[in-house]
């Protein structure tokens, strides 16, 4: 038989990746997910705290609306920027919640929130531009900045006693004459940090002073238990220079639907829509009618989801804060916890984040991500953190899984120092 292996000895054309591919990163969270799935397939009981996905189905009225749309023949291409009723509904919803005025012209529907990151960078960033981004943070920022020839400049978060706070001093310190863009993820993955109004004021001042364009990743804007979210776009002068990353994934439990939007000034939104033309022509036509129902219909589904998530958060916090060497703030938004486990890592004699993750996965079946799945640790970082997503586990799983986690740490004899 003619095999590829035989051919490989002969010179000939083979696949050689483009140079830029060496700069393309990934989301290692998905590798943790695959590892946990493999263990579960072997019959191990696994408690899945690794992925920001939901074990709550999309609400029934949304599914009904999509099914109706498909029966009504919404199976063709649609407008490149998405269907007009959805763009209008998004403009109205986002304007009202942020006290600003957008119209449908300022909205380009996307196949998820994630594509907004790459499209915004390609629309606004030149080769060699410096882009400030959060680290720890969503790993796609640095990946895509570098992929398209920019320079990714990290800023961090500080422990402010009862919450994490964005390190605004670090943002200021890292600005150079080449800095042109800033990525902000208020209501932050993974720390759940949220800016105070004064912190948002300060960031807006910095953006204006240094003439920075801003991507405001608002994936978790509506995922909150108390209080109200604020957006940088509501600060004077900021709407003109900011693109909002909007997503249906989290608030409406629609991760697999792949629907989000870029919302911002028409000139950049038009470029992003031109990228739609080049890449996917348009977002999925009939799915947009499900999203329209999500935005404009009965909000019982999202409200019930938030109540369930709050119960899970509280159950997880109770156990974590009762575990030796573990300390965790109480966030009012996102569905992530970012406990400081420095003491527990030391107690177990682990060499670092990955060692601790593997040990606990092996001994307890609790699968989680660590700080290292959200960027490289800074040289001066001495603490260890985990990221626990409670969106994909039941309260019973939290009690059982984190109960085993606590019992394991409780029973550990302090390591020799
Ligand atoms: N931004 C942040 C901060 C996220 O956590 C996520 C999802 N994990 C996204 C954007 C993208 O989500 P999606 O593409 O599902 O809208």
Coordinates of C-alpha atoms and ligand atoms in Angstrom, one line a residue:
X1 CA 0.0 0.0 0.0
X2 CA 1.1 3.5 -0.8
X3 CA 1.6 5.2 2.6
X4 CA 2.4 8.8 3.6
X5 CA 5.2 7.5 5.7
X6 CA 7.0 6.2 2.6
X7 CA 6.6 9.5 0.8
X8 CA 7.9 11.5 3.8
X9 CA 11.5 10.4 3.0
X10 CA 11.3 12.0 -0.5
X11 CA 11.7 15.7 -0.8
X12 CA 8.5 17.4 -1.8
X13 CA 6.0 20.0 -0.7
X14 CA 5.0 19.7 2.9
X15 CA 3.0 21.9 5.1
X16 CA 5.1 24.7 6.6
X17 CA 3.1 27.0 8.9
X18 CA 3.2 30.7 8.4
X19 CA 5.7 32.6 10.7
X20 CA 2.9 34.2 12.6
X21 CA 1.6 30.9 13.8
X22 CA 4.6 30.6 16.2
X23 CA 3.0 33.6 18.0
X24 CA -0.5 32.2 18.2
X25 CA -1.5 31.2 21.7
X26 CA -4.4 29.2 22.9
X27 CA -6.8 28.7 25.8
X28 CA -5.3 26.0 28.0
X29 CA -8.5 25.8 30.0
X30 CA -9.8 23.5 27.2
X31 CA -6.9 21.1 27.8
X32 CA -7.8 20.9 31.5
X33 CA -11.4 20.2 30.4
X34 CA -10.2 17.4 28.0
X35 CA -8.0 15.9 30.8
X36 CA -11.0 15.8 33.2
X37 CA -13.2 14.3 30.5
X38 CA -10.7 11.5 29.9
X39 CA -10.6 10.7 33.7
X40 CA -14.4 10.7 33.8
X41 CA -14.5 8.3 30.9
X42 CA -12.3 5.9 32.9
X43 CA -15.0 6.0 35.6
X44 CA -13.5 8.5 38.0
X45 CA -15.8 10.9 39.7
X46 CA -14.8 14.4 38.6
X47 CA -16.0 17.7 39.9
X48 CA -15.8 20.1 37.0
X49 CA -14.7 23.6 38.2
X50 CA -12.5 24.2 35.2
X51 CA -14.6 25.7 32.4
X52 CA -16.7 28.9 32.3
X53 CA -19.6 27.0 30.8
X54 CA -23.0 26.4 32.2
X55 CA -24.8 23.2 33.2
X56 CA -28.1 25.2 33.0
X57 CA -29.9 24.9 29.6
X58 CA -31.0 27.9 27.5
X59 CA -34.5 29.0 28.6
X60 CA -37.4 27.4 26.8
X61 CA -38.8 30.6 25.2
X62 CA -35.5 31.3 23.5
X63 CA -35.4 27.8 22.0
X64 CA -39.0 28.1 20.9
X65 CA -38.2 31.4 19.1
X66 CA -35.2 29.9 17.3
X67 CA -37.3 26.9 16.2
X68 CA -40.0 29.2 14.9
X69 CA -37.4 31.2 13.0
X70 CA -36.0 28.1 11.3
X71 CA -39.6 27.0 10.4
X72 CA -40.3 30.5 9.1
X73 CA -37.4 30.1 6.6
X74 CA -34.7 32.2 8.4
X75 CA -32.3 29.7 6.9
X76 CA -30.7 32.0 4.3
X77 CA -27.8 34.5 4.5
X78 CA -28.9 37.6 6.3
X79 CA -27.4 41.1 6.6
X80 CA -23.7 41.0 7.2
X81 CA -24.0 42.9 10.5
X82 CA -26.9 40.7 11.7
X83 CA -30.7 41.1 11.5
X84 CA -32.1 44.6 12.1
X85 CA -34.5 43.7 15.0
X86 CA -31.6 42.2 16.9
X87 CA -29.3 45.1 16.3
X88 CA -32.0 47.5 17.4
X89 CA -32.8 45.5 20.5
X90 CA -29.1 45.3 21.4
X91 CA -28.6 49.1 20.9
X92 CA -31.6 49.8 23.1
X93 CA -30.6 47.3 25.9
X94 CA -26.9 48.3 26.0
X95 CA -27.7 52.0 25.9
X96 CA -30.2 51.8 28.7
X97 CA -28.0 49.8 31.0
X98 CA -25.0 52.1 30.4
X99 CA -26.7 55.5 30.2
X100 CA -25.5 56.2 26.7
X101 CA -27.1 56.3 23.2
X102 CA -26.3 53.7 20.6
X103 CA -28.3 52.9 17.4
X104 CA -28.4 49.8 15.3
X105 CA -25.7 51.4 13.1
X106 CA -23.3 51.0 16.1
X107 CA -23.9 47.2 16.4
X108 CA -22.3 44.3 14.5
X109 CA -23.6 40.9 15.5
X110 CA -20.8 38.3 15.8
X111 CA -20.5 34.5 16.1
X112 CA -19.8 34.9 19.9
X113 CA -18.1 37.6 21.9
X114 CA -14.7 36.1 21.3
X115 CA -14.4 37.1 17.6
X116 CA -14.7 40.8 18.7
X117 CA -11.2 40.6 20.2
X118 CA -9.5 39.6 17.0
X119 CA -11.6 41.8 14.7
X120 CA -11.1 44.9 16.9
X121 CA -7.3 44.3 17.0
X122 CA -7.2 43.9 13.2
X123 CA -9.3 47.0 12.7
X124 CA -7.5 49.2 15.2
X125 CA -3.9 48.0 15.8
X126 CA -0.9 48.5 13.6
X127 CA 2.2 46.2 13.6
X128 CA 4.4 47.1 16.5
X129 CA 1.7 49.0 18.5
X130 CA 1.7 48.3 22.2
X131 CA -1.5 47.0 23.7
X132 CA -2.2 46.9 27.4
X133 CA -4.0 43.8 28.5
X134 CA -4.9 42.2 31.8
X135 CA -2.7 39.4 33.2
X136 CA -4.1 37.4 34.8
X137 CA -6.8 37.6 32.2
X138 CA -8.6 35.9 29.3
X139 CA -5.6 34.3 27.4
X140 CA -7.0 35.2 23.9
X141 CA -6.0 38.9 24.3
X142 CA -2.2 38.2 24.4
X143 CA -2.5 35.4 21.8
X144 CA -4.2 37.6 19.2
X145 CA -2.2 40.8 19.9
X146 CA 1.0 38.9 19.2
X147 CA -0.5 36.9 16.3
X148 CA -1.3 40.0 14.4
X149 CA 2.0 41.7 15.1
X150 CA 1.4 43.8 18.1
X151 CA 3.3 44.0 21.4
X152 CA 1.3 42.7 24.4
X153 CA 2.0 44.6 27.5
X154 CA 0.5 43.1 30.7
X155 CA -1.0 44.9 33.7
X156 CA -2.1 43.1 36.8
X157 CA -4.5 43.1 39.8
X158 CA -3.8 43.7 43.4
X159 CA -5.4 42.2 46.5
X160 CA -7.2 45.1 48.1
X161 CA -8.2 43.2 51.3
X162 CA -11.8 42.3 50.6
X163 CA -11.6 42.3 46.8
X164 CA -9.2 42.3 43.8
X165 CA -8.6 45.7 42.2
X166 CA -7.2 46.5 38.8
X167 CA -3.6 47.9 39.1
X168 CA -4.1 51.3 37.6
X169 CA -0.6 52.4 38.6
X170 CA 0.7 49.5 36.5
X171 CA -1.3 50.7 33.6
X172 CA 0.1 54.2 33.9
X173 CA 3.7 53.0 34.4
X174 CA 3.6 50.8 31.3
X175 CA 2.4 53.5 28.9
X176 CA 5.0 54.5 26.3
X177 CA 4.8 56.6 23.1
X178 CA 3.9 53.3 21.3
X179 CA 0.9 52.4 23.5
X180 CA -2.2 52.8 21.4
X181 CA -4.8 50.4 22.8
X182 CA -6.1 49.2 26.1
X183 CA -8.1 46.1 26.8
X184 CA -10.3 46.4 29.9
X185 CA -12.3 43.4 31.3
X186 CA -14.2 44.9 34.1
X187 CA -16.1 42.2 36.0
X188 CA -13.0 40.3 35.3
X189 CA -12.2 36.7 34.4
X190 CA -10.5 35.1 36.4
X191 CA -10.4 37.4 39.5
X192 CA -14.1 38.7 39.4
X193 CA -12.5 42.1 40.1
X194 CA -14.8 45.1 39.5
X195 CA -13.8 48.7 39.3
X196 CA -15.2 51.2 41.7
X197 CA -16.7 54.3 40.0
X198 CA -13.6 56.3 40.9
X199 CA -11.3 53.6 39.4
X200 CA -13.4 53.8 36.1
X201 CA -13.0 57.6 36.2
X202 CA -9.2 57.2 36.5
X203 CA -8.9 54.7 33.7
X204 CA -11.0 56.9 31.5
X205 CA -8.7 59.9 32.3
X206 CA -5.7 57.8 31.4
X207 CA -7.3 56.7 28.1
X208 CA -8.1 60.3 27.2
X209 CA -4.8 61.7 28.2
X210 CA -2.8 59.1 26.2
X211 CA -5.3 58.9 23.3
X212 CA -5.9 55.2 23.7
X213 CA -8.5 53.2 22.0
X214 CA -10.3 50.8 24.4
X215 CA -11.8 47.4 24.0
X216 CA -14.3 46.9 26.9
X217 CA -14.8 43.2 27.3
X218 CA -18.2 43.2 29.1
X219 CA -18.9 39.5 28.9
X220 CA -20.0 39.4 32.5
X221 CA -21.7 42.9 32.7
X222 CA -25.1 41.3 33.4
X223 CA -23.9 38.4 35.5
X224 CA -24.2 39.9 38.9
X225 CA -25.8 39.2 42.3
X226 CA -26.1 42.7 43.8
X227 CA -25.6 46.3 42.8
X228 CA -25.4 47.5 39.2
X229 CA -22.6 47.2 36.7
X230 CA -21.0 50.3 35.2
X231 CA -19.2 50.7 31.9
X232 CA -16.3 52.8 30.9
X233 CA -18.4 54.0 27.9
X234 CA -20.5 56.1 30.3
X235 CA -17.5 58.3 31.1
X236 CA -17.2 61.6 29.1
X237 CA -15.3 61.1 25.8
X238 CA -15.2 57.3 26.1
X239 CA -18.0 56.1 24.0
X240 CA -16.2 57.6 20.9
X241 CA -13.1 55.6 21.5
X242 CA -14.4 52.3 22.9
X243 CA -15.8 49.1 21.4
X244 CA -17.9 46.9 23.8
X245 CA -17.6 43.1 23.5
X246 CA -21.1 41.9 24.2
X247 CA -22.1 38.2 24.5
X248 CA -25.2 36.2 24.9
X249 CA -23.1 33.3 26.2
X250 CA -23.1 33.9 29.9
X251 CA -26.2 35.9 30.9
X252 CA -28.6 33.7 28.8
X253 CA -26.7 30.4 29.1
X254 CA -26.1 30.3 25.4
X255 CA -22.4 29.5 25.1
X256 CA -22.9 26.9 22.3
X257 CA -25.1 29.2 20.3
X258 CA -22.1 31.4 19.4
X259 CA -23.7 34.8 19.4
X260 CA -22.3 38.1 20.6
X261 CA -21.7 41.6 19.2
X262 CA -19.3 44.4 18.7
X263 CA -20.8 47.7 19.8
X264 CA -19.1 51.0 19.3
X265 CA -18.6 54.0 16.9
X266 CA -20.0 53.4 13.5
X267 CA -16.7 53.8 11.6
X268 CA -15.0 50.9 13.4
X269 CA -18.2 48.8 13.5
X270 CA -18.4 49.1 9.7
X271 CA -14.8 47.7 9.4
X272 CA -15.7 44.9 11.8
X273 CA -18.8 44.1 9.6
X274 CA -16.5 44.1 6.6
X275 CA -14.6 41.4 8.4
X276 CA -17.8 39.5 8.8
X277 CA -18.2 39.7 5.0
X278 CA -14.7 38.3 4.6
X279 CA -14.9 35.6 7.3
X280 CA -18.4 34.3 7.8
X281 CA -20.7 36.5 5.6
X282 CA -23.1 36.9 8.5
X283 CA -23.8 35.4 11.9
X284 CA -26.2 32.4 12.0
X285 CA -29.5 33.7 10.8
X286 CA -32.1 31.8 12.7
X287 CA -30.1 31.8 16.0
X288 CA -30.4 35.6 16.1
X289 CA -34.2 35.2 16.6
X290 CA -33.5 33.2 19.7
X291 CA -31.2 36.0 20.9
X292 CA -33.9 38.6 20.2
X293 CA -36.3 36.7 22.4
X294 CA -33.6 36.5 25.1
X295 CA -33.2 40.3 25.1
X296 CA -36.8 41.3 24.7
X297 CA -38.8 38.4 26.3
X298 CA -39.6 37.3 29.8
X299 CA -36.5 37.6 32.0
X300 CA -37.5 34.8 34.5
X301 CA -34.8 32.5 33.0
X302 CA -31.8 34.7 33.7
X303 CA -33.2 35.7 37.1
X304 CA -33.6 32.1 38.2
X305 CA -30.1 31.3 36.8
X306 CA -28.6 34.1 38.9
X307 CA -30.4 32.9 42.0
X308 CA -29.0 29.4 41.4
X309 CA -25.5 30.7 40.8
X310 CA -25.6 32.8 44.0
X311 CA -26.5 29.7 46.0
X312 CA -23.5 27.9 44.5
X313 CA -21.2 30.8 45.1
X314 CA -22.1 30.9 48.8
X315 CA -21.7 27.1 49.2
X316 CA -18.3 27.2 47.6
X317 CA -17.1 30.2 49.6
X318 CA -18.2 28.6 52.9
X319 CA -16.0 25.5 52.3
X320 CA -13.1 27.4 50.8
X321 CA -12.8 29.9 53.6
X322 CA -12.9 27.0 56.1
X323 CA -10.0 25.2 54.5
X324 CA -6.5 25.7 55.9
X325 CA -4.2 27.8 53.7
X326 CA -7.1 29.0 51.5
X327 CA -8.6 32.5 51.5
X328 CA -11.3 33.8 49.1
X329 CA -13.1 37.1 48.5
X330 CA -16.8 37.3 47.9
X331 CA -17.4 38.7 44.4
X332 CA -20.8 40.2 43.4
X333 CA -20.3 39.3 39.8
X334 CA -19.1 36.7 37.3
X335 CA -19.3 33.0 38.2
X336 CA -15.7 32.6 39.2
X337 CA -13.8 32.4 42.4
X338 CA -10.1 33.2 42.6
X339 CA -8.9 31.8 46.0
X340 CA -5.5 32.5 47.3
X341 CA -4.1 29.1 48.1
X342 CA -0.5 30.0 48.9
X343 CA -0.8 28.4 52.4
X344 CA -2.3 25.2 51.0
X345 CA 0.3 24.9 48.3
X346 CA 3.0 25.2 51.0
X347 CA 1.2 22.8 53.4
X348 CA 1.1 20.1 50.8
X349 CA 4.7 20.6 49.8
X350 CA 3.7 21.3 46.2
X351 CA 6.3 22.9 43.9
X352 CA 3.8 25.3 42.3
X353 CA 0.4 25.8 40.6
X354 CA 0.5 22.8 38.3
X355 CA 1.8 20.4 40.9
X356 CA -1.0 21.4 43.2
X357 CA -3.6 21.2 40.5
X358 CA -2.6 17.6 39.6
X359 CA -2.3 16.5 43.2
X360 CA -5.8 17.7 44.0
X361 CA -7.3 16.3 40.8
X362 CA -5.7 12.9 41.5
X363 CA -6.6 12.8 45.2
X364 CA -10.1 14.4 45.2
X365 CA -11.4 14.5 41.6
X366 CA -11.8 18.3 41.9
X367 CA -10.8 19.7 38.5
X368 CA -9.9 23.4 38.4
X369 CA -7.7 25.9 36.6
X370 CA -4.9 27.9 38.1
X371 CA -3.5 31.4 37.6
X372 CA -1.2 29.9 35.0
X373 CA -4.1 29.2 32.7
X374 CA -4.7 33.0 32.5
X375 CA -1.2 34.2 31.5
X376 CA 2.4 34.0 32.7
X377 CA 3.0 34.9 36.4
X378 CA 5.1 38.0 36.9
X379 CA 8.6 37.5 38.3
X380 CA 7.6 39.2 41.6
X381 CA 4.4 37.1 42.0
X382 CA 4.8 35.0 45.2
X383 CA 1.2 33.9 45.8
X384 CA -0.7 31.0 44.3
X385 CA -4.2 31.3 43.0
X386 CA -6.8 28.9 41.6
X387 CA -9.7 29.8 39.4
X388 CA -12.9 27.9 40.2
X389 CA -15.9 28.2 37.9
X390 CA -19.1 27.3 39.7
X391 CA -21.2 27.6 36.5
X392 CA -20.9 24.0 35.6
X393 CA -21.4 22.2 38.9
X394 CA -24.4 21.6 41.1
X395 CA -24.5 22.7 44.7
X396 CA -24.4 19.0 45.7
X397 CA -21.2 18.6 43.6
X398 CA -19.7 21.7 45.2
X399 CA -20.4 20.4 48.7
X400 CA -19.1 16.9 47.8
X401 CA -16.1 18.0 45.7
X402 CA -14.9 21.0 47.7
X403 CA -15.7 18.9 50.8
X404 CA -13.1 16.3 49.6
X405 CA -10.7 19.2 48.7
X406 CA -11.0 20.5 52.3
X407 CA -10.7 17.1 53.8
X408 CA -7.5 16.4 51.9
X409 CA -5.9 19.6 52.9
X410 CA -7.1 19.1 56.5
X411 CA -5.5 15.7 56.7
X412 CA -2.2 16.8 55.2
X413 CA 0.7 16.9 57.6
X414 CA 2.7 20.1 57.2
X415 CA 5.5 19.6 54.7
X416 CA 9.1 19.8 56.1
X417 CA 10.5 23.2 55.3
Ligands
LIG1 N1 -14.3 37.5 27.4 C1 -14.2 36.9 28.5 C2 -13.6 37.6 29.6 C3 -14.6 35.5 28.7 O1 -14.5 34.9 29.8 C4 -15.2 34.9 27.6 C5 -15.7 33.4 27.7 N2 -15.0 32.6 28.5 C6 -15.4 35.6 26.4 C7 -14.9 36.9 26.3 C8 -15.9 35.0 25.1 O2 -17.1 34.3 25.3 P1 -18.0 34.0 24.0 O3 -17.1 33.9 22.8 O4 -18.7 32.7 24.4 O5 -19.0 35.1 23.9

